[in-house]
């Protein structure tokens, strides 16, 4: 469908619930999990329970994350993030719900953002619940694993990096400075649950919105798909900008298949 139809649709709306996914950060150099056909294109990411229960999985996670973090941190907001921040300043967005964990919406200037799956920039202690910064964790990781500090590897989604030829059993993981507990990035891993307050906040915003706009998400993950399902049930029209198939294609009033940044820069 044409961008002009989408422009007309959005012009009549005052409170748009925006849902973004990995596709919008692809143009900032952060890879997605799925391709345009909706096919999985990566090795499997860590599962929530694996991280909690297996030291070897945590060693693998933190080693890869230590290498991938630098790439994620260097990524810059692109025209989609910047355009959406501009929309917020003219009161068009009820809430921007992102499934991304890269923090690029906030770095572009958006403030009404709900990080549905958390942010990689923070680390939470599973023992005492204290939150600390990922930068601090990076320094500690590099101090105790100096030979990994300058490792170069292929970068993957979610700040992950491909370093499987490394001896993971030698990886040392810092623990919580306060209680000695296990540290976890403050994100929802696959197999984990989105915190209830986040889900409630998103549904409350959706109930006040007169449209949903999905950008750059396959919606294959239920935690994002549920908002489209709810919108369809309650008669809120849904528009989508995505290159490729999504799980909610049959729920959209309008779908534009083009690069998110091209679409958003022409709409804003
Ligand atoms: P996804 O990988 O399942 O889907 C991304 C979609 O975006 C695909 O349909 C793809 O064809 C499309 N796309 C790619 N480039 C595009 C572009 N330039 N313009 C428009 N569309 C484009 O991602 P998802 O639906 O967000 O679900 C994956 C999960 O992985 C999420 O829960 C998220 O937490 C996580 N993730 C986050 C990041 C990040 O923080 N940047 C990156 C990868 C994955």
XYZ file of N, CA and C and ligand atoms in Angstrom:
848
model
N 0.841 -1.208 0.000
C 0.000 0.000 0.000
C 0.869 1.249 0.000
N 0.282 2.370 -0.378
C 1.132 3.553 -0.556
C 1.330 4.310 0.761
N 2.434 5.028 0.773
C 2.764 5.838 1.926
C 1.747 6.975 2.097
N 1.177 7.390 0.952
C 0.203 8.491 1.005
C -1.039 8.088 1.818
N -1.465 6.831 1.651
C -2.609 6.337 2.428
C -2.293 6.369 3.920
N -1.081 5.963 4.235
C -0.665 5.960 5.638
C -0.621 7.386 6.186
N -0.134 8.303 5.353
C -0.056 9.709 5.767
C -1.453 10.256 6.085
N -2.416 9.938 5.239
C -3.796 10.400 5.449
C -4.358 9.771 6.731
N -4.099 8.489 6.902
C -4.563 7.767 8.097
C -4.011 8.435 9.363
N -2.698 8.688 9.374
C -2.058 9.235 10.585
C -2.472 10.679 10.848
N -2.739 11.424 9.767
C -3.110 12.841 9.921
C -4.399 13.000 10.724
N -5.258 11.973 10.680
C -6.538 12.083 11.389
C -6.425 11.590 12.836
N -5.239 11.141 13.254
C -5.074 10.583 14.601
C -4.351 11.559 15.521
N -4.700 11.491 16.800
C -4.085 12.411 17.767
C -3.287 11.691 18.838
N -3.546 10.393 18.984
C -2.939 9.626 20.085
C -2.488 8.279 19.555
N -1.291 8.261 19.026
C -0.860 7.029 18.354
C 0.017 6.182 19.282
N -0.375 4.920 19.417
C 0.401 3.937 20.193
C 1.409 3.338 19.216
N 2.690 3.627 19.447
C 3.725 3.159 18.514
C 4.436 1.946 19.120
N 4.589 0.917 18.311
C 5.270 -0.302 18.753
C 6.440 -0.560 17.810
N 7.657 -0.504 18.325
C 8.825 -0.690 17.454
C 9.552 -1.996 17.764
N 10.301 -2.471 16.748
C 11.068 -3.707 16.915
C 12.440 -3.590 16.286
N 13.135 -4.707 16.260
C 14.539 -4.739 15.840
C 14.775 -4.137 14.456
N 13.754 -4.190 13.576
C 13.913 -3.670 12.207
C 14.308 -2.212 12.176
N 13.865 -1.425 13.147
C 14.184 0.005 13.072
C 15.640 0.286 13.456
N 16.252 -0.630 14.194
C 17.658 -0.420 14.560
C 18.611 -1.100 13.580
N 18.042 -1.851 12.631
C 18.900 -2.508 11.621
C 19.712 -1.439 10.886
N 19.080 -0.291 10.644
C 19.778 0.777 9.914
C 20.782 1.533 10.799
N 20.833 1.182 12.072
C 21.900 1.691 12.946
C 23.001 0.649 13.078
N 22.885 -0.441 12.304
C 23.934 -1.464 12.292
C 23.738 -2.578 13.306
N 22.545 -2.642 13.939
C 22.288 -3.720 14.900
C 21.438 -4.783 14.188
N 21.948 -5.982 14.050
C 21.221 -6.990 13.264
C 19.872 -7.375 13.879
N 18.954 -7.874 13.024
C 17.661 -8.399 13.492
C 17.779 -9.921 13.620
N 16.762 -10.534 14.225
C 16.742 -12.000 14.305
C 16.135 -12.616 13.053
N 15.081 -11.939 12.545
C 14.361 -12.545 11.415
C 14.585 -11.750 10.131
N 14.520 -12.458 8.998
C 14.663 -11.780 7.714
C 13.291 -11.321 7.216
N 13.251 -10.813 5.990
C 12.011 -10.245 5.472
C 10.898 -11.288 5.289
N 11.295 -12.557 5.187
C 10.275 -13.624 5.066
C 9.828 -14.122 6.450
N 10.386 -13.534 7.475
C 10.026 -13.965 8.829
C 10.844 -15.159 9.290
N 11.870 -15.550 8.514
C 12.686 -16.713 8.904
C 13.773 -16.318 9.893
N 13.980 -17.176 10.859
C 15.026 -17.006 11.862
C 16.378 -17.113 11.161
N 17.301 -16.169 11.391
C 18.569 -16.225 10.668
C 19.788 -16.322 11.575
N 19.577 -16.651 12.846
C 20.704 -16.663 13.798
C 20.761 -17.983 14.559
N 21.869 -18.170 15.309
C 21.874 -19.275 16.264
C 20.955 -18.862 17.420
N 20.518 -19.830 18.203
C 19.523 -19.520 19.233
C 20.093 -18.627 20.326
N 19.377 -17.573 20.726
C 19.841 -16.733 21.837
C 19.643 -17.464 23.166
N 20.265 -16.927 24.204
C 20.140 -17.567 25.523
C 18.689 -17.543 26.007
N 18.310 -18.585 26.712
C 16.967 -18.674 27.296
C 17.050 -18.252 28.768
N 15.959 -17.689 29.255
C 15.900 -17.194 30.635
C 16.370 -18.257 31.653
N 15.794 -19.460 31.578
C 16.122 -20.490 32.579
C 17.565 -20.971 32.472
N 18.084 -21.022 31.247
C 19.487 -21.429 31.066
C 20.398 -20.465 31.824
N 20.102 -19.169 31.701
C 20.936 -18.165 32.360
C 20.872 -18.346 33.878
N 19.661 -18.582 34.390
C 19.502 -18.710 35.848
C 20.184 -19.960 36.386
N 20.112 -21.059 35.623
C 20.475 -22.366 36.190
C 21.874 -22.865 35.851
N 22.501 -22.332 34.786
C 23.762 -22.941 34.333
C 24.903 -21.923 34.276
N 25.924 -22.165 35.108
C 27.094 -21.278 35.107
C 27.731 -21.214 33.716
N 27.797 -22.358 33.035
C 28.446 -22.378 31.713
C 27.711 -21.473 30.723
N 26.395 -21.416 30.833
C 25.616 -20.545 29.932
C 25.861 -19.072 30.282
N 26.004 -18.792 31.571
C 26.278 -17.403 31.972
C 27.664 -16.980 31.494
N 28.626 -17.911 31.579
C 29.973 -17.585 31.082
C 29.920 -17.278 29.590
N 29.183 -18.099 28.860
C 29.070 -17.890 27.408
C 28.366 -16.553 27.134
N 27.285 -16.295 27.890
C 26.539 -15.051 27.667
C 27.424 -13.829 27.892
N 28.103 -13.789 29.055
C 28.849 -12.568 29.392
C 30.073 -12.384 28.499
N 30.707 -13.490 28.077
C 31.856 -13.374 27.179
C 31.408 -12.738 25.862
N 30.321 -13.256 25.307
C 29.830 -12.742 24.022
C 29.332 -11.305 24.172
N 28.663 -11.050 25.292
C 28.116 -9.724 25.532
C 29.234 -8.694 25.741
N 30.314 -9.151 26.370
C 31.439 -8.247 26.622
C 32.015 -7.743 25.289
N 32.073 -8.628 24.307
C 32.591 -8.238 22.991
C 31.540 -7.428 22.223
N 30.269 -7.865 22.295
C 29.201 -7.216 21.528
C 28.807 -5.848 22.072
N 29.024 -5.609 23.354
C 28.587 -4.361 23.998
C 29.190 -3.126 23.328
N 30.463 -3.245 22.946
C 31.140 -2.066 22.365
C 30.467 -1.651 21.064
N 30.056 -2.666 20.300
C 29.392 -2.386 19.022
C 28.029 -1.735 19.282
N 27.297 -2.293 20.249
C 25.966 -1.761 20.554
C 26.056 -0.321 21.054
N 27.068 -0.082 21.870
C 27.251 1.260 22.430
C 27.630 2.284 21.361
N 28.317 1.808 20.332
C 28.760 2.729 19.279
C 27.625 3.047 18.290
N 26.546 2.259 18.318
C 25.442 2.471 17.363
C 24.779 3.822 17.639
N 24.395 4.487 16.568
C 23.765 5.811 16.688
C 22.299 5.744 16.259
N 21.434 6.577 16.858
C 20.045 6.625 16.401
C 20.007 6.982 14.914
N 19.057 6.411 14.192
C 18.927 6.732 12.762
C 17.681 7.597 12.524
N 17.339 7.797 11.261
C 16.237 8.723 10.929
C 14.897 8.287 11.518
N 14.720 6.986 11.738
C 13.453 6.532 12.334
C 13.369 6.979 13.793
N 14.431 6.731 14.553
C 14.427 7.147 15.969
C 14.241 8.671 16.072
N 14.940 9.390 15.210
C 14.900 10.869 15.284
C 13.514 11.388 14.881
N 12.939 10.786 13.833
C 11.599 11.197 13.388
C 10.551 10.942 14.458
N 10.663 9.813 15.142
C 9.683 9.491 16.185
C 9.823 10.431 17.384
N 11.048 10.831 17.684
C 11.250 11.798 18.778
C 10.577 13.127 18.413
N 10.640 13.469 17.148
C 10.011 14.716 16.681
C 8.484 14.619 16.806
N 7.926 13.464 16.453
C 6.477 13.269 16.598
C 6.042 13.491 18.028
N 6.829 12.954 18.965
C 6.467 13.093 20.378
C 6.365 14.564 20.742
N 7.264 15.382 20.164
C 7.272 16.800 20.532
C 6.061 17.535 19.969
N 5.351 16.915 19.019
C 4.109 17.550 18.563
C 2.875 16.763 19.035
N 3.064 16.009 20.140
C 1.934 15.388 20.857
C 1.191 14.314 20.080
N 1.840 13.637 19.191
C 1.118 12.628 18.410
C 1.159 11.234 19.040
N 2.105 11.038 19.953
C 2.333 9.682 20.451
C 1.802 9.524 21.878
N 0.909 8.531 22.084
C 0.423 8.284 23.449
C 1.523 7.572 24.239
N 2.125 6.561 23.628
C 3.251 5.860 24.240
C 4.043 5.165 23.138
N 5.343 5.210 23.265
C 6.199 4.488 22.324
C 6.691 3.234 23.054
N 6.152 2.100 22.668
C 6.554 0.838 23.295
C 7.591 0.197 22.385
N 8.772 -0.041 22.914
C 9.795 -0.672 22.081
C 10.161 -2.050 22.615
N 10.328 -2.961 21.676
C 10.816 -4.301 22.033
C 12.339 -4.320 22.000
N 12.928 -3.212 21.571
C 14.391 -3.147 21.479
C 15.003 -2.854 22.844
N 16.230 -3.310 22.988
C 16.909 -3.150 24.276
C 18.121 -2.226 24.141
N 18.188 -1.508 23.008
C 19.398 -0.741 22.688
C 19.380 0.705 23.179
N 18.225 1.199 23.645
C 18.156 2.566 24.188
C 18.253 3.660 23.139
N 18.109 3.322 21.857
C 18.313 4.341 20.815
C 17.163 5.352 20.739
N 15.948 4.963 21.156
C 14.853 5.956 21.165
C 15.179 7.085 22.137
N 15.631 6.718 23.322
C 15.948 7.747 24.332
C 17.122 8.593 23.858
N 18.100 7.954 23.213
C 19.252 8.737 22.743
C 18.857 9.687 21.625
N 17.752 9.382 20.935
C 17.271 10.295 19.886
C 16.417 11.407 20.478
N 16.063 11.298 21.758
C 15.294 12.377 22.396
C 13.875 12.000 22.792
N 13.424 10.777 22.498
C 12.078 10.365 22.927
C 12.064 10.205 24.441
N 10.963 10.620 25.068
C 10.837 10.499 26.520
C 9.692 9.574 26.917
N 8.625 9.559 26.102
C 7.482 8.696 26.441
C 7.740 7.288 25.903
N 8.776 6.646 26.446
C 9.180 5.333 25.935
C 8.991 4.272 27.013
N 8.419 3.147 26.626
C 8.370 1.992 27.526
C 9.259 0.905 26.923
N 10.322 0.558 27.663
C 11.233 -0.495 27.202
C 10.648 -1.837 27.639
N 9.818 -2.387 26.771
C 9.070 -3.605 27.125
C 9.987 -4.733 27.583
N 11.131 -4.853 26.933
C 12.066 -5.941 27.267
C 13.290 -5.452 28.030
N 13.176 -4.262 28.639
C 14.276 -3.734 29.438
C 15.343 -3.077 28.580
N 16.466 -2.754 29.243
C 17.566 -2.049 28.558
C 18.887 -2.748 28.850
N 19.694 -2.928 27.828
C 21.002 -3.562 28.045
C 21.952 -2.679 28.840
N 21.627 -1.400 28.966
C 22.539 -0.478 29.652
C 22.498 -0.645 31.174
N 21.593 -1.536 31.659
C 21.512 -1.750 33.105
C 21.672 -3.225 33.460
N 22.146 -3.452 34.673
C 22.395 -4.801 35.168
C 21.661 -4.929 36.504
N 21.009 -6.066 36.709
C 20.262 -6.242 37.963
C 20.824 -7.451 38.732
N 20.915 -7.307 40.061
C 21.377 -8.419 40.889
C 20.187 -9.337 41.188
N 20.347 -10.627 40.931
C 19.253 -11.568 41.176
C 19.120 -11.877 42.669
N 20.117 -11.456 43.463
C 20.041 -11.683 44.902
C 19.334 -10.546 45.624
N 19.840 -9.311 45.475
C 19.304 -8.182 46.261
C 18.540 -7.181 45.401
N 18.448 -7.414 44.091
C 17.661 -6.580 43.175
C 18.300 -5.222 42.872
N 19.529 -4.998 43.366
C 20.184 -3.701 43.090
C 20.448 -3.567 41.588
N 20.285 -2.326 41.100
C 20.533 -2.070 39.678
C 21.833 -1.281 39.552
N 22.683 -1.708 38.639
C 23.941 -0.976 38.399
C 24.114 -0.798 36.901
N 25.151 -0.064 36.534
C 25.267 0.244 35.109
C 26.054 -0.832 34.374
N 25.686 -1.016 33.114
C 26.370 -1.998 32.261
C 27.799 -1.548 31.988
N 28.017 -0.225 31.959
C 29.381 0.273 31.750
C 30.301 -0.195 32.877
N 29.767 -0.123 34.111
C 30.556 -0.578 35.258
C 30.841 -2.085 35.124
N 29.829 -2.841 34.728
C 30.007 -4.290 34.534
C 31.053 -4.549 33.451
N 31.024 -3.727 32.395
C 31.989 -3.907 31.300
C 33.423 -3.736 31.823
N 33.622 -2.691 32.633
C 34.957 -2.449 33.181
C 35.400 -3.633 34.030
N 34.476 -4.134 34.848
C 34.824 -5.267 35.715
C 35.098 -6.529 34.887
N 34.279 -6.742 33.851
C 34.490 -7.912 32.983
C 35.855 -7.835 32.295
N 36.193 -6.647 31.808
C 37.466 -6.493 31.080
C 38.668 -6.652 32.020
N 38.477 -6.244 33.274
C 39.570 -6.360 34.243
C 39.889 -7.829 34.539
N 38.825 -8.636 34.669
C 39.095 -10.042 35.045
C 39.244 -10.964 33.823
N 38.925 -10.458 32.628
C 39.092 -11.260 31.399
C 39.882 -10.434 30.374
N 41.156 -10.066 30.686
C 41.871 -9.118 29.824
C 42.061 -9.614 28.389
N 42.187 -10.935 28.195
C 42.416 -11.402 26.815
C 41.164 -11.336 25.951
N 40.001 -11.098 26.568
C 38.766 -10.948 25.776
C 38.501 -9.486 25.415
N 39.220 -8.588 26.093
C 38.903 -7.163 25.975
C 39.028 -6.636 24.547
N 39.990 -7.155 23.795
C 40.177 -6.640 22.436
C 39.790 -7.646 21.358
N 38.989 -8.622 21.745
C 38.531 -9.654 20.815
C 37.647 -9.019 19.739
N 37.875 -9.389 18.492
C 37.021 -8.864 17.411
C 36.191 -10.021 16.875
N 34.881 -9.792 16.675
C 34.013 -10.892 16.242
C 32.860 -10.342 15.435
N 32.077 -11.247 14.831
C 30.870 -10.818 14.111
C 29.812 -10.411 15.124
N 29.150 -9.292 14.862
C 28.157 -8.795 15.815
C 26.778 -9.357 15.504
N 26.036 -9.663 16.558
C 24.728 -10.309 16.442
C 23.668 -9.444 17.141
N 22.367 -9.820 17.030
C 21.341 -9.018 17.704
C 21.551 -8.946 19.213
N 20.920 -7.949 19.829
C 20.888 -7.849 21.300
C 22.256 -7.703 21.934
N 23.229 -7.087 21.225
C 24.542 -6.879 21.824
C 25.339 -8.162 21.976
N 24.981 -9.168 21.201
C 25.667 -10.462 21.244
C 26.800 -10.448 20.206
N 27.782 -11.343 20.367
C 28.861 -11.433 19.368
C 29.264 -12.890 19.216
N 29.750 -13.206 18.029
C 30.034 -14.590 17.673
C 31.473 -14.966 18.054
N 31.658 -15.516 19.264
C 33.037 -15.854 19.670
C 33.115 -17.292 20.166
N 32.393 -18.181 19.469
C 32.268 -19.540 19.989
C 33.556 -20.356 19.986
N 34.601 -19.871 19.282
C 35.848 -20.646 19.301
C 36.689 -20.325 20.554
N 36.171 -19.518 21.445
C 36.881 -19.145 22.671
C 36.604 -20.185 23.770
N 37.579 -20.392 24.669
C 37.372 -21.340 25.778
C 36.511 -20.679 26.861
N 35.219 -20.966 26.817
C 34.274 -20.285 27.712
C 34.469 -20.680 29.184
N 35.040 -21.859 29.419
C 35.167 -22.294 30.821
C 36.161 -21.411 31.592
N 36.963 -20.617 30.853
C 37.939 -19.757 31.536
C 37.354 -18.363 31.866
N 36.130 -18.107 31.408
C 35.549 -16.765 31.582
C 35.180 -16.520 33.046
N 35.593 -15.365 33.568
C 35.266 -15.017 34.959
C 34.125 -14.001 34.948
N 33.146 -14.215 35.845
C 31.984 -13.307 35.875
C 31.948 -12.564 37.206
N 32.037 -11.245 37.177
C 31.912 -10.477 38.433
C 30.539 -10.710 39.071
N 30.492 -10.615 40.394
C 29.210 -10.753 41.098
C 28.835 -9.407 41.728
N 27.653 -9.355 42.315
C 27.137 -8.103 42.892
C 28.095 -7.590 43.987
N 28.428 -6.310 43.895
C 29.356 -5.723 44.876
C 28.713 -5.705 46.269
N 27.386 -5.531 46.315
C 26.703 -5.437 47.601
C 26.526 -6.786 48.283
N 26.051 -7.801 47.545
C 25.667 -9.057 48.216
C 26.338 -10.292 47.633
N 27.108 -10.129 46.568
C 27.780 -11.292 45.969
C 26.873 -12.113 45.061
N 25.665 -11.603 44.807
C 24.692 -12.350 43.993
C 25.025 -12.371 42.500
N 24.248 -13.178 41.796
C 24.428 -13.323 40.346
C 23.902 -12.069 39.637
N 24.683 -11.546 38.688
C 24.263 -10.353 37.934
C 23.700 -10.755 36.578
N 22.619 -10.087 36.209
C 21.945 -10.381 34.936
C 21.684 -9.054 34.219
N 21.865 -8.986 32.909
C 21.474 -7.751 32.231
C 19.985 -7.531 32.481
N 19.564 -6.286 32.628
C 18.168 -6.038 33.007
C 17.260 -6.062 31.775
N 17.274 -7.215 31.104
C 16.431 -7.390 29.917
C 15.646 -8.685 30.055
N 14.577 -8.769 29.271
C 13.772 -9.995 29.265
C 14.360 -10.923 28.207
N 14.935 -12.026 28.648
C 15.469 -13.007 27.697
C 14.314 -13.780 27.072
N 14.587 -14.464 25.991
C 13.587 -15.369 25.434
C 13.231 -16.385 26.519
N 11.945 -16.653 26.692
C 11.503 -17.578 27.737
C 11.249 -16.883 29.067
N 11.583 -15.605 29.167
C 11.314 -14.842 30.400
C 10.012 -14.066 30.251
N 9.530 -13.507 31.369
C 8.251 -12.790 31.321
C 8.477 -11.283 31.391
N 7.691 -10.535 30.642
C 7.732 -9.069 30.735
C 7.131 -8.693 32.090
N 7.780 -7.774 32.854
C 7.223 -7.393 34.163
C 5.776 -6.891 34.025
N 4.927 -7.316 34.980
C 3.492 -6.984 34.913
C 3.232 -5.470 34.801
N 3.941 -4.630 35.599
C 3.671 -3.187 35.504
C 3.894 -2.642 34.082
N 4.860 -3.202 33.369
C 5.114 -2.734 31.998
C 3.945 -3.094 31.093
N 3.457 -4.319 31.244
C 2.333 -4.761 30.405
C 1.109 -3.894 30.717
N 0.877 -3.636 32.003
C -0.301 -2.839 32.398
C -0.199 -1.402 31.864
N 1.005 -0.848 31.950
C 1.190 0.526 31.458
C 0.916 0.590 29.945
N 1.379 -0.409 29.227
C 1.168 -0.420 27.775
C -0.315 -0.575 27.454
N -1.000 -1.492 28.137
C -2.430 -1.665 27.856
C -3.217 -0.398 28.215
N -2.819 0.278 29.289
C -3.520 1.521 29.676
C -3.346 2.568 28.582
N -2.157 2.685 28.040
C -1.922 3.660 26.966
C -2.699 3.273 25.706
N -2.736 1.975 25.444
C -3.467 1.517 24.252
C -4.950 1.880 24.354
N -5.488 1.774 25.570
C -6.922 2.067 25.739
C -7.223 3.557 25.526
N -6.201 4.407 25.593
C -6.373 5.854 25.368
C -5.983 6.260 23.945
N -5.658 5.310 23.108
C -5.107 5.638 21.790
C -6.149 5.462 20.694
N -5.975 6.253 19.618
C -6.917 6.107 18.508
C -6.299 5.390 17.302
N -5.060 4.927 17.441
C -4.432 4.132 16.385
C -3.192 3.449 16.946
N -2.802 2.367 16.282
C -1.532 1.694 16.591
C -0.678 1.767 15.332
N 0.606 2.060 15.531
C 1.547 2.024 14.409
C 2.700 1.099 14.783
N 2.803 -0.005 14.062
C 3.902 -0.962 14.280
C 5.015 -0.620 13.290
N 6.259 -0.572 13.783
C 7.377 -0.265 12.875
C 8.529 -1.247 13.107
N 8.909 -1.965 12.058
C 10.113 -2.802 12.102
C 10.050 -3.969 13.054
N 8.910 -4.668 13.069
C 8.817 -5.855 13.929
C 8.085 -6.968 13.189
N 8.591 -8.190 13.323
C 7.887 -9.344 12.738
C 6.690 -9.730 13.617
N 6.644 -9.212 14.830
C 5.601 -9.510 15.826
C 5.528 -11.002 16.142
N 6.615 -11.710 15.818
C 6.633 -13.153 16.098
C 6.631 -13.408 17.601
N 7.178 -12.459 18.366
C 7.223 -12.611 19.822
C 5.876 -12.154 20.398
N 5.271 -12.998 21.251
C 3.922 -12.707 21.750
C 3.848 -11.385 22.500
N 4.916 -11.016 23.200
C 4.830 -9.838 24.074
C 4.514 -8.572 23.274
N 4.893 -8.516 22.005
C 4.511 -7.374 21.174
C 3.204 -7.635 20.441
N 3.054 -8.862 19.956
C 1.857 -9.234 19.185
C 0.571 -8.976 19.970
N 0.619 -9.187 21.315
C -0.608 -9.076 22.119
C -1.272 -7.696 21.993
N -0.457 -6.638 21.758
C -1.049 -5.298 21.661
C -1.832 -5.143 20.357
N -1.364 -5.799 19.315
C -2.133 -5.775 18.062
C -3.426 -6.560 18.221
N -3.322 -7.686 18.897
C -4.530 -8.496 19.093
C -5.565 -7.723 19.886
N -5.114 -7.043 20.956
C -6.031 -6.250 21.788
C -6.629 -5.088 20.983
N -5.790 -4.421 20.188
C -6.279 -3.300 19.378
C -7.360 -3.795 18.421
N -7.122 -4.933 17.795
C -8.104 -5.476 16.844
C -9.407 -5.803 17.571
N -9.290 -6.373 18.766
C -10.494 -6.749 19.534
C -11.309 -5.531 19.939
N -10.614 -4.405 20.182
C -11.308 -3.214 20.694
C -11.568 -2.177 19.589
N -11.314 -2.535 18.358
C -11.653 -1.659 17.228
C -10.685 -0.514 16.996
N -9.474 -0.604 17.544
C -8.468 0.440 17.284
C -7.719 0.051 16.002
N -7.736 0.910 14.977
C -7.088 0.533 13.715
C -5.567 0.455 13.847
N -4.980 -0.475 13.107
C -3.523 -0.714 13.190
C -2.890 -0.481 11.819
N -1.820 0.321 11.818
C -1.025 0.500 10.597
C 0.361 -0.089 10.866
N 1.051 -0.458 9.793
C 2.366 -1.080 9.982
C 3.331 -0.645 8.886
N 4.559 -0.353 9.306
C 5.660 -0.145 8.349
C 6.654 -1.253 8.634
N 6.753 -2.207 7.741
C 7.716 -3.302 7.944
C 8.104 -3.901 6.611
N 9.378 -4.181 6.474
C 9.823 -4.881 5.272
C 9.672 -6.364 5.532
N 8.609 -6.941 5.035
C 8.449 -8.376 5.200
C 7.254 -8.755 6.044
N 7.062 -10.079 6.125
C 5.886 -10.658 6.790
C 5.857 -10.362 8.279
N 4.657 -10.234 8.835
C 4.528 -10.181 10.297
C 3.422 -11.158 10.716
N 3.383 -11.425 12.011
C 2.368 -12.340 12.550
C 0.972 -11.702 12.532
N 0.904 -10.371 12.395
C -0.401 -9.694 12.486
C -0.842 -9.122 11.147
N -0.272 -9.616 10.046
C -0.594 -9.034 8.733
C -2.110 -8.958 8.487
N -2.850 -9.948 8.950
C -4.299 -9.932 8.677
C -5.066 -8.981 9.605
N -4.372 -8.345 10.552
C -5.054 -7.404 11.464
C -4.847 -5.941 11.045
N -3.969 -5.688 10.069
C -3.626 -4.309 9.723
C -4.663 -3.670 8.792
N -4.961 -2.395 9.035
C -5.777 -1.617 8.082
C -4.890 -1.166 6.932
N -3.626 -0.833 7.265
C -2.682 -0.345 6.259
C -1.324 -0.983 6.552
N -0.658 -1.448 5.494
C 0.721 -1.903 5.681
C 1.592 -1.341 4.562
N 2.690 -0.715 4.965
C 3.632 -0.163 3.994
C 4.918 -0.963 4.095
N 5.315 -1.587 2.986
C 6.534 -2.416 3.015
C 7.707 -1.617 2.468
N 8.290 -0.820 3.302
C 9.500 -0.085 2.890
C 10.405 0.123 4.099
N 11.634 0.572 3.839
C 12.575 0.808 4.933
C 11.965 1.831 5.897
N 12.003 1.517 7.172
C 11.374 2.377 8.176
C 11.878 3.817 8.081
N 13.165 3.999 7.893
C 13.703 5.367 7.913
C 13.214 6.180 6.721
N 13.064 5.522 5.550
C 12.531 6.244 4.380
C 11.088 6.655 4.647
N 10.313 5.712 5.214
C 8.903 6.011 5.483
C 8.774 7.126 6.518
N 9.448 6.982 7.635
C 9.278 7.954 8.725
C 9.787 9.332 8.313
N 10.880 9.378 7.551
C 11.373 10.719 7.207
C 10.436 11.415 6.221
N 9.651 10.636 5.464
C 8.669 11.292 4.579
C 7.385 11.643 5.326
N 7.169 10.993 6.464
C 5.933 11.245 7.228
C 6.093 12.365 8.252
N 7.350 12.690 8.587
C 7.529 13.663 9.679
C 8.046 14.994 9.148
P 12.496 -9.416 14.380
O 13.951 -9.629 14.074
O 11.661 -10.614 14.655
O 11.788 -8.648 13.170
C 12.351 -7.506 12.573
C 11.503 -7.164 11.332
O 11.982 -5.927 10.806
C 11.599 -8.211 10.210
O 10.297 -8.457 9.712
C 12.461 -7.497 9.161
O 12.151 -7.927 7.832
C 12.076 -6.029 9.382
N 13.073 -5.049 8.950
C 14.419 -5.189 8.879
N 14.991 -4.041 8.500
C 13.981 -3.134 8.320
C 13.935 -1.782 7.954
N 15.050 -1.110 7.668
N 12.721 -1.172 7.858
C 11.580 -1.860 8.135
N 11.572 -3.149 8.495
C 12.755 -3.792 8.603
O 12.440 -8.369 15.571
P 11.331 -8.115 16.680
O 9.973 -8.298 16.104
O 11.685 -6.864 17.345
O 11.506 -9.335 17.715
C 12.783 -9.816 18.111
C 13.131 -9.692 19.594
O 14.544 -9.546 19.677
C 12.563 -8.506 20.293
O 11.840 -9.008 21.356
C 13.747 -7.676 20.782
O 13.763 -7.606 22.192
C 14.961 -8.430 20.426
N 15.984 -7.665 19.617
C 16.338 -6.384 19.942
C 17.275 -5.687 19.158
C 17.638 -4.273 19.509
O 17.536 -3.876 20.663
N 18.048 -3.448 18.534
C 17.849 -6.296 18.053
C 17.485 -7.615 17.754
C 16.548 -8.276 18.552
